[in-house]
Amino acid sequence: MSEYRSMSEDEVRERTRALLEKIHPEKSDSVTFRRAQYDEGLAWIHFPEGYGGLNVSPKMNVVVLDEISKHSSVVYNDPPAGLIGIGMGAPVLLTYGSEELKKTLLPRIFSGEDIWCQMFSEPSAGSDVAGLATRAVRDGDEWVVNGQKVWTTVAHLSKWGMLVARTNPDVPKHDGLSYFLLDMESPGVDVRPLYQITGEAEFNEVFFNDVRIPHEYMFGKEGQGWRVAITTLMNERVAIGGAGPRKKGGGSISQLMKLWSEREKQNLSPGQEAVMRDRVSRLYIETELLRLTAQRARAAQKAGNPGPEGSVAKLAQADINKRLWETAVDILGSKGLSFEAGYELRQSAGVDASSTEAFAKYQFLRSRANSIEGGTSEIMRNILGERVLGLPGEPRVDKDVAWKDVPRS
Ligand SMILES: Cc1cc2nc3c(=O)[nH]c(=O)nc-3n(C[C@H](O)[C@H](O)[C@H](O)COP(=O)(O)OP(=O)(O)OC[C@H]3O[C@@H](n4cnc5c(N)ncnc54)[C@H](O)[C@@H]3O)c2cc1C
């Protein structure tokens, strides 16, 4: 693993200002600006030079954003639909992709031109994703894929999918997997929306019918898919756990504070008021602790390969976020019972953040998924127990059994 080179915060700020002199967000569109940001190594600053970075500590990513916001009223943040590519696809591509794929695809991920999705979970393989059944069979220079994935976020918008499939059913489950980059426009890929509690179809079912993938689109070697999948998942946990505010008091907690300051006081008895104040204060403290923990996890993140520590922030984020939006809805009282966005089924279209109340109700529903997506909180506890605290592992009865011989429903 490479060591980062040292670069002062002042130099990072200076380089960012130099970028803004060449091209300014107020006078360009998001794709053009973010492409230029990539070319200057200010996209993923911890990536190597020539791949959107400068090989300096990831702590400096926040400095770039801060400097841009100081000098521009327009800030092109990561596009929401692009988060899987930016947070997970890019590090995996950097670690395992061919030179040609890296050069072509990394700038397109950062600019938001290409959306990526992650196709791991299946109807019978979620927490136990290594038990998955989608089959890839070699045919000359290609692999032919048949099977089904589920809960695939933004598959309907994606150009590329990270796909884990079974290439050898005769060995234990972890050893028979391979990892592919799939062009989602390939013949035989069928994406069907699934609707969520928010009324949106943010994720999908994806069916593969004789889909062909060129062999050079395999990441890692045949049978090493689990190792590549772990790289993806560890990055996912750092990305989810670290998705909160970069600044003290920012993000969701600022919305809660706003609702609290605007509350209708007559709705609460003095006793209720005291209890609610306690909940809000406690959440403020916890959110700040989470922000600092996530900052530490990001700092520990080496290019492409964070460790299990990312699961700490992911686990805490799920719990705190749920309680935060529950508190918001409790502050709203009876007004919290309506749902302005409506339950009409629709594709995910971002949230209307202009009304704090409507936003809080949407987030109350959406945050239910926080303890499931990216690995459930129970699984995070298992990982932390086994891999960070060194506790004894769970019994794994299928560890040495060929996948095809493991009983399944
Ligand atoms: C909003 C959202 C977006 C998602 N996006 C994607 C995506 O883009 N790509 C993708 O591949 N997947 C995605 N997922 C799927 C997600 O990763 C799985 O739902 C998750 O890993 C759990 O798997 P499961 O749903 O099959 O539940 P199961 O694995 O069946 O788990 C059911 C319950 O059993 C518990 N459990 C299972 N095993 C253990 C154990 N060993 N010890 C203790 N408890 C256990 C679980 O914690 C859970 O409570 C998404 C899910 C959500 C909610």
Coordinates of C-alpha atoms and ligand atoms in Angstrom, one line a residue:
M1 CA 0.0 0.0 0.0
S2 CA 1.5 3.3 -1.0
E3 CA 2.3 6.0 1.5
Y4 CA 0.8 9.4 0.9
R5 CA 3.2 12.3 0.1
S6 CA 3.0 15.3 2.4
M7 CA 1.3 18.4 1.1
S8 CA 0.3 21.3 3.2
E9 CA -3.3 22.6 3.4
D10 CA -2.1 25.9 2.0
E11 CA -0.7 24.2 -1.1
V12 CA -4.0 22.3 -1.6
R13 CA -5.9 25.6 -1.3
E14 CA -3.5 27.2 -3.7
R15 CA -3.9 24.4 -6.3
T16 CA -7.7 24.7 -5.9
R17 CA -7.6 28.5 -6.5
A18 CA -5.4 27.8 -9.6
L19 CA -8.2 25.5 -10.9
L20 CA -10.8 28.2 -10.3
E21 CA -8.7 30.7 -12.2
K22 CA -8.7 28.3 -15.2
I23 CA -12.4 27.4 -15.0
H24 CA -15.0 28.7 -12.6
P25 CA -18.2 26.8 -11.5
E26 CA -20.3 29.9 -11.9
K27 CA -19.4 30.0 -15.6
S28 CA -19.4 26.3 -16.5
D29 CA -21.6 23.3 -16.2
S30 CA -21.0 20.5 -13.7
V31 CA -19.5 18.0 -16.1
T32 CA -17.0 20.4 -17.6
F33 CA -16.0 21.7 -14.2
R34 CA -15.6 18.3 -12.6
R35 CA -13.6 17.0 -15.5
A36 CA -11.2 19.9 -15.0
Q37 CA -11.1 19.2 -11.3
Y38 CA -10.2 15.6 -12.1
D39 CA -7.4 16.7 -14.5
E40 CA -5.9 18.8 -11.8
G41 CA -5.8 15.9 -9.3
L42 CA -8.4 17.5 -7.1
A43 CA -11.2 14.8 -7.6
W44 CA -10.1 12.0 -5.3
I45 CA -7.0 13.7 -3.9
H46 CA -5.7 10.5 -2.3
F47 CA -5.6 8.7 -5.7
P48 CA -2.3 8.6 -7.6
E49 CA -1.4 11.4 -10.0
G50 CA -2.9 11.0 -13.4
Y51 CA -6.0 9.2 -12.0
G52 CA -7.8 12.2 -10.5
G53 CA -5.5 12.6 -7.4
L54 CA -2.2 13.9 -6.0
N55 CA -1.4 10.9 -3.7
V56 CA -2.0 13.0 -0.6
S57 CA -4.1 12.3 2.5
P58 CA -7.8 11.9 1.8
K59 CA -8.3 14.4 4.7
M60 CA -7.5 17.1 2.0
N61 CA -10.6 16.3 -0.1
V62 CA -12.6 18.4 2.3
V63 CA -10.1 21.3 1.9
V64 CA -10.7 21.3 -1.8
L65 CA -14.4 21.5 -1.4
D66 CA -14.0 24.2 1.3
E67 CA -11.8 26.4 -0.9
I68 CA -14.3 26.0 -3.8
S69 CA -17.2 27.1 -1.6
K70 CA -15.2 30.1 -0.4
H71 CA -14.8 31.4 -4.0
S72 CA -17.9 30.3 -5.7
S73 CA -21.7 30.6 -5.1
V74 CA -22.1 27.4 -7.2
V75 CA -20.5 24.2 -5.9
Y76 CA -20.8 21.1 -7.9
N77 CA -21.0 18.4 -5.3
D78 CA -21.0 14.7 -6.1
P79 CA -24.1 14.0 -8.1
P80 CA -26.5 11.8 -5.9
A81 CA -27.0 9.1 -8.6
G82 CA -23.2 9.0 -9.0
L83 CA -22.3 8.1 -5.4
I84 CA -21.9 4.4 -5.9
G85 CA -19.5 5.0 -8.8
I86 CA -17.6 7.7 -6.9
G87 CA -17.5 6.0 -3.5
M88 CA -17.1 2.4 -4.5
G89 CA -16.6 1.9 -8.3
A90 CA -13.7 4.3 -8.5
P91 CA -11.5 2.7 -5.8
V92 CA -12.3 -0.8 -7.1
L93 CA -11.5 0.3 -10.7
L94 CA -8.3 1.9 -9.5
T95 CA -7.2 -1.3 -7.7
Y96 CA -8.3 -3.9 -10.2
G97 CA -9.1 -2.3 -13.6
S98 CA -6.9 -2.4 -16.6
E99 CA -4.9 0.8 -17.5
E100 CA -7.2 1.5 -20.4
L101 CA -10.4 1.2 -18.3
K102 CA -9.0 3.4 -15.6
K103 CA -8.0 6.1 -18.0
T104 CA -11.3 6.1 -19.8
L105 CA -13.8 5.5 -16.9
L106 CA -12.4 7.3 -13.9
P107 CA -13.0 10.8 -15.3
R108 CA -16.4 9.8 -16.5
I109 CA -17.4 8.6 -13.0
F110 CA -16.2 11.8 -11.3
S111 CA -17.9 14.0 -13.8
G112 CA -21.2 12.1 -13.4
E113 CA -21.3 11.2 -17.1
D114 CA -21.4 7.5 -16.2
I115 CA -23.6 6.2 -13.3
W116 CA -22.5 2.9 -11.7
C117 CA -24.5 0.3 -9.7
Q118 CA -23.6 -2.6 -7.5
M119 CA -25.1 -6.0 -8.3
F120 CA -24.3 -8.2 -5.3
S121 CA -27.5 -9.0 -3.4
E122 CA -29.9 -11.7 -4.7
P123 CA -33.2 -12.9 -3.4
S124 CA -31.5 -15.7 -1.4
A125 CA -28.2 -14.0 -0.8
G126 CA -28.0 -10.7 1.1
S127 CA -26.1 -10.9 4.3
D128 CA -24.7 -14.1 3.1
V129 CA -23.8 -12.6 -0.3
A130 CA -21.0 -15.2 -0.8
G131 CA -23.8 -17.8 -1.2
L132 CA -25.1 -16.1 -4.4
A133 CA -26.3 -18.2 -7.4
T134 CA -26.0 -16.0 -10.5
R135 CA -23.9 -18.1 -12.9
A136 CA -21.2 -17.0 -15.3
V137 CA -19.9 -19.6 -17.7
R138 CA -16.8 -19.1 -19.9
D139 CA -17.3 -19.2 -23.7
G140 CA -14.0 -18.4 -25.4
D141 CA -13.1 -14.8 -24.7
E142 CA -16.4 -14.1 -23.1
W143 CA -18.5 -15.0 -20.0
V144 CA -22.2 -15.8 -20.4
V145 CA -24.3 -14.7 -17.4
N146 CA -27.7 -16.0 -16.2
G147 CA -29.4 -15.2 -13.0
Q148 CA -31.0 -12.4 -10.9
K149 CA -30.0 -9.6 -8.6
V150 CA -32.2 -7.5 -6.3
W151 CA -32.2 -4.2 -4.5
T152 CA -29.9 -2.7 -7.1
T153 CA -29.8 1.0 -6.5
V154 CA -29.9 3.2 -9.6
A155 CA -29.6 0.3 -12.0
H156 CA -32.2 2.1 -14.1
L157 CA -29.8 5.0 -14.6
S158 CA -26.5 3.0 -14.8
K159 CA -24.1 2.6 -17.6
W160 CA -21.9 0.2 -15.6
G161 CA -22.6 -2.5 -13.0
M162 CA -20.2 -4.2 -10.6
L163 CA -21.3 -7.8 -10.8
V164 CA -20.4 -10.7 -8.6
A165 CA -21.2 -14.1 -10.2
R166 CA -20.5 -17.8 -9.5
T167 CA -17.9 -19.1 -11.9
N168 CA -17.2 -22.4 -10.1
P169 CA -20.0 -24.2 -8.1
D170 CA -17.7 -27.1 -7.2
V171 CA -15.6 -25.3 -4.5
P172 CA -16.7 -23.6 -1.2
K173 CA -18.8 -20.6 -1.7
H174 CA -16.2 -17.8 -1.3
D175 CA -13.7 -19.5 -3.7
G176 CA -16.1 -19.9 -6.6
L177 CA -16.9 -16.2 -7.3
S178 CA -15.6 -13.8 -9.9
Y179 CA -16.1 -10.1 -10.3
F180 CA -17.1 -8.4 -13.5
L181 CA -17.7 -5.0 -14.8
L182 CA -20.9 -5.2 -16.8
D183 CA -22.1 -2.8 -19.5
M184 CA -25.7 -2.3 -18.4
E185 CA -26.7 -1.7 -22.1
S186 CA -25.7 -5.2 -23.0
P187 CA -28.4 -7.4 -24.6
G188 CA -30.1 -9.6 -22.1
V189 CA -30.0 -7.2 -19.1
D190 CA -33.5 -6.5 -17.9
V191 CA -33.9 -3.8 -15.2
R192 CA -37.3 -3.7 -13.4
P193 CA -38.1 -1.1 -10.7
L194 CA -39.0 -1.9 -7.1
Y195 CA -41.0 0.6 -5.1
Q196 CA -40.0 1.7 -1.6
I197 CA -41.8 3.0 1.5
T198 CA -41.0 6.6 0.3
G199 CA -43.0 5.9 -2.9
E200 CA -39.9 5.9 -4.9
A201 CA -38.2 3.3 -7.1
E202 CA -34.7 4.0 -6.0
F203 CA -33.7 0.4 -6.5
N204 CA -34.5 -2.4 -8.9
E205 CA -34.5 -6.1 -9.7
V206 CA -32.0 -7.0 -12.5
F207 CA -32.4 -10.1 -14.6
F208 CA -29.6 -11.6 -16.8
N209 CA -30.5 -13.7 -19.8
D210 CA -27.4 -15.0 -21.6
V211 CA -25.6 -11.7 -21.1
R212 CA -22.1 -11.7 -22.5
I213 CA -19.2 -10.0 -20.8
P214 CA -15.7 -9.9 -22.4
H215 CA -13.1 -11.6 -20.3
E216 CA -11.0 -8.4 -20.0
Y217 CA -13.9 -6.9 -18.0
M218 CA -13.2 -9.4 -15.1
F219 CA -11.7 -7.6 -12.1
G220 CA -9.1 -9.7 -10.3
K221 CA -8.5 -13.3 -11.4
E222 CA -11.1 -16.0 -11.9
G223 CA -12.2 -17.2 -8.4
Q224 CA -10.9 -14.0 -6.7
G225 CA -14.3 -12.3 -6.8
W226 CA -14.8 -12.3 -3.1
R227 CA -11.6 -10.4 -2.4
V228 CA -12.6 -7.7 -4.9
A229 CA -16.2 -7.7 -3.5
I230 CA -14.7 -7.0 0.0
T231 CA -12.8 -4.0 -1.4
T232 CA -16.1 -2.7 -2.7
L233 CA -18.0 -3.3 0.5
M234 CA -15.3 -1.7 2.8
N235 CA -15.4 1.4 0.6
E236 CA -19.2 1.3 0.7
R237 CA -19.2 1.4 4.5
V238 CA -16.7 4.3 4.6
A239 CA -18.8 6.1 2.0
I240 CA -22.1 5.5 3.9
G241 CA -20.7 6.1 7.3
G242 CA -18.8 9.2 6.1
A243 CA -21.7 10.6 4.1
G244 CA -22.6 13.0 6.9
P245 CA -21.7 16.6 7.3
R246 CA -18.1 17.8 6.9
K247 CA -18.7 20.8 9.1
K248 CA -19.7 20.9 12.8
G249 CA -23.5 21.3 13.1
G250 CA -24.1 20.8 9.3
G251 CA -26.3 18.4 7.4
S252 CA -29.2 16.6 9.1
I253 CA -28.6 17.9 12.6
S254 CA -29.0 21.5 11.3
Q255 CA -32.4 20.5 9.9
L256 CA -33.4 19.1 13.3
M257 CA -32.2 22.2 15.1
K258 CA -34.2 24.3 12.7
L259 CA -37.4 22.3 13.4
W260 CA -36.7 22.5 17.1
S261 CA -36.3 26.3 17.1
E262 CA -39.5 26.7 15.0
R263 CA -41.5 24.2 17.1
E264 CA -45.0 25.1 18.2
K265 CA -44.5 25.4 21.9
Q266 CA -48.1 25.0 22.9
N267 CA -47.9 21.4 21.6
L268 CA -45.6 20.4 24.4
S269 CA -46.1 20.3 28.2
P270 CA -43.1 21.5 30.3
G271 CA -42.2 17.8 31.0
Q272 CA -42.4 16.9 27.3
E273 CA -40.3 20.0 26.4
A274 CA -37.6 18.9 28.8
V275 CA -37.5 15.4 27.5
M276 CA -37.4 16.5 23.9
R277 CA -34.7 19.1 24.6
D278 CA -32.7 16.3 26.1
R279 CA -33.2 14.1 22.9
V280 CA -32.2 17.0 20.6
S281 CA -29.0 17.8 22.7
R282 CA -28.0 14.2 22.8
L283 CA -28.4 13.9 19.1
Y284 CA -26.3 17.0 18.5
I285 CA -23.5 15.4 20.6
E286 CA -23.8 12.1 18.9
T287 CA -23.8 13.6 15.4
E288 CA -20.6 15.5 16.2
L289 CA -19.0 12.3 17.5
L290 CA -20.0 10.5 14.3
R291 CA -18.6 13.3 12.2
L292 CA -15.2 13.1 13.9
T293 CA -15.2 9.3 13.8
A294 CA -16.0 9.4 10.0
Q295 CA -13.2 11.9 9.6
R296 CA -10.8 9.4 11.2
A297 CA -12.1 6.5 9.0
R298 CA -11.6 8.7 5.9
A299 CA -8.1 9.6 7.0
A300 CA -7.2 5.9 7.5
Q301 CA -8.5 5.1 4.0
K302 CA -5.7 4.1 1.7
A303 CA -6.3 4.3 -2.0
G304 CA -8.8 1.6 -2.7
N305 CA -8.5 -0.5 0.4
P306 CA -10.0 0.7 3.7
G307 CA -10.2 -1.8 6.5
P308 CA -13.1 -2.9 8.7
E309 CA -13.0 0.3 10.7
G310 CA -15.4 1.8 8.2
S311 CA -18.1 -0.4 9.8
V312 CA -18.0 1.7 13.0
A313 CA -19.2 4.8 11.3
K314 CA -21.7 2.9 9.2
L315 CA -23.2 1.2 12.3
A316 CA -23.4 4.4 14.2
Q317 CA -24.8 6.4 11.3
A318 CA -27.7 4.0 10.8
D319 CA -28.7 4.2 14.5
I320 CA -28.2 8.0 14.9
N321 CA -29.9 8.9 11.6
K322 CA -33.0 6.9 12.4
R323 CA -33.3 8.4 15.9
L324 CA -32.7 11.9 14.5
W325 CA -35.6 11.7 12.0
E326 CA -37.8 10.0 14.6
T327 CA -37.2 13.0 16.9
A328 CA -37.9 15.4 14.0
V329 CA -41.3 13.8 13.4
D330 CA -42.1 13.8 17.1
I331 CA -41.3 17.5 17.2
L332 CA -43.8 18.0 14.3
G333 CA -46.5 16.4 16.4
S334 CA -49.7 15.7 14.5
K335 CA -48.3 17.5 11.5
G336 CA -45.8 14.7 11.2
L337 CA -48.6 12.3 10.2
S338 CA -49.1 13.6 6.6
F339 CA -46.7 12.9 3.7
E340 CA -46.5 15.7 1.2
A341 CA -44.5 13.8 -1.3
G342 CA -47.4 11.3 -1.7
Y343 CA -47.3 7.6 -2.3
E344 CA -47.7 7.8 -6.0
L345 CA -45.1 5.4 -7.4
R346 CA -42.2 7.3 -9.1
Q347 CA -38.6 7.0 -10.0
S348 CA -36.3 8.5 -7.4
A349 CA -36.1 12.1 -8.2
G350 CA -34.2 13.6 -5.2
V351 CA -35.9 15.2 -2.2
D352 CA -37.5 18.6 -2.0
A353 CA -35.2 20.1 0.7
S354 CA -36.9 23.5 0.4
S355 CA -39.4 22.6 3.1
T356 CA -37.7 21.3 6.2
E357 CA -41.0 19.7 7.4
A358 CA -41.6 17.7 4.2
F359 CA -37.9 16.8 4.1
A360 CA -38.0 15.5 7.7
K361 CA -41.0 13.3 6.9
Y362 CA -39.3 11.9 3.8
Q363 CA -36.1 11.2 5.7
F364 CA -38.0 9.5 8.5
L365 CA -39.2 6.9 6.0
R366 CA -36.0 6.7 4.0
S367 CA -33.8 6.3 7.2
R368 CA -35.5 3.0 7.9
A369 CA -33.2 1.5 5.2
N370 CA -30.0 2.8 6.9
S371 CA -29.7 -0.3 9.0
I372 CA -30.1 -2.6 6.0
E373 CA -28.4 -1.1 3.0
G374 CA -24.7 -1.7 2.7
G375 CA -24.9 -4.6 5.1
T376 CA -27.3 -4.8 8.1
S377 CA -26.4 -3.5 11.6
E378 CA -26.2 -7.1 12.8
I379 CA -23.6 -7.9 10.2
M380 CA -21.7 -4.7 11.1
R381 CA -21.6 -5.9 14.7
N382 CA -20.3 -9.3 13.6
I383 CA -17.6 -7.7 11.5
L384 CA -16.5 -5.4 14.3
G385 CA -16.6 -8.2 16.9
E386 CA -14.6 -10.6 14.8
R387 CA -12.3 -8.4 12.8
V388 CA -11.7 -5.4 15.1
L389 CA -12.2 -6.8 18.6
G390 CA -10.8 -10.3 17.8
L391 CA -13.8 -12.2 19.3
P392 CA -14.5 -15.8 18.2
G393 CA -16.1 -16.1 14.8
E394 CA -19.7 -17.3 14.1
P395 CA -20.0 -21.1 13.4
R396 CA -19.7 -21.5 9.6
V397 CA -21.0 -24.9 8.7
D398 CA -20.6 -24.4 4.9
K399 CA -17.1 -23.1 5.0
D400 CA -15.4 -26.2 3.5
V401 CA -18.4 -27.6 1.6
A402 CA -18.7 -27.2 -2.2
W403 CA -21.3 -24.5 -3.0
K404 CA -23.4 -26.9 -5.1
D405 CA -23.7 -29.3 -2.1
V406 CA -24.9 -26.7 0.4
P407 CA -28.6 -27.2 1.0
R408 CA -30.7 -24.1 0.0
S409 CA -34.3 -23.3 -0.4
Ligands
LIG1 C1 -32.2 1.1 0.3 C2 -31.4 -0.2 0.0 C3 -30.5 -0.1 -1.1 C4 -29.7 -1.3 -1.4 N1 -28.9 -1.2 -2.5 C5 -28.2 -2.3 -2.9 C6 -27.4 -2.3 -4.0 O1 -27.3 -1.3 -4.7 N2 -26.8 -3.4 -4.4 C7 -26.9 -4.6 -3.7 O2 -26.2 -5.6 -4.1 N3 -27.7 -4.6 -2.6 C8 -28.3 -3.5 -2.2 N4 -29.1 -3.6 -1.1 C9 -29.3 -4.9 -0.4 C10 -28.7 -5.0 1.0 O3 -27.3 -5.1 0.9 C11 -29.3 -6.2 1.7 O4 -30.7 -5.9 1.8 C12 -28.6 -6.5 3.0 O5 -27.3 -6.9 2.8 C13 -29.4 -7.6 3.8 O6 -29.7 -8.7 3.0 P1 -31.2 -9.3 2.9 O7 -32.1 -8.2 2.6 O8 -31.1 -10.5 2.0 O9 -31.5 -9.8 4.4 P2 -31.1 -11.1 5.1 O10 -29.6 -11.4 4.8 O11 -32.0 -12.2 4.7 O12 -31.2 -10.7 6.6 C14 -32.5 -10.8 7.3 C15 -32.2 -10.5 8.8 O13 -31.4 -11.4 9.4 C16 -30.2 -10.8 9.9 N5 -29.1 -11.7 9.8 C17 -28.7 -12.4 8.6 N6 -27.6 -13.0 8.8 C18 -27.2 -12.8 10.1 C19 -26.1 -13.2 10.9 N7 -25.1 -14.0 10.4 N8 -26.0 -12.7 12.2 C20 -27.0 -11.9 12.7 N9 -28.1 -11.5 12.0 C21 -28.1 -11.9 10.7 C22 -30.1 -9.5 9.2 O14 -29.4 -8.6 10.0 C23 -31.5 -9.1 9.0 O15 -32.0 -8.5 10.1 C24 -29.9 -2.5 -0.7 C25 -30.8 -2.5 0.4 C26 -31.5 -1.4 0.7 C27 -32.5 -1.4 1.9

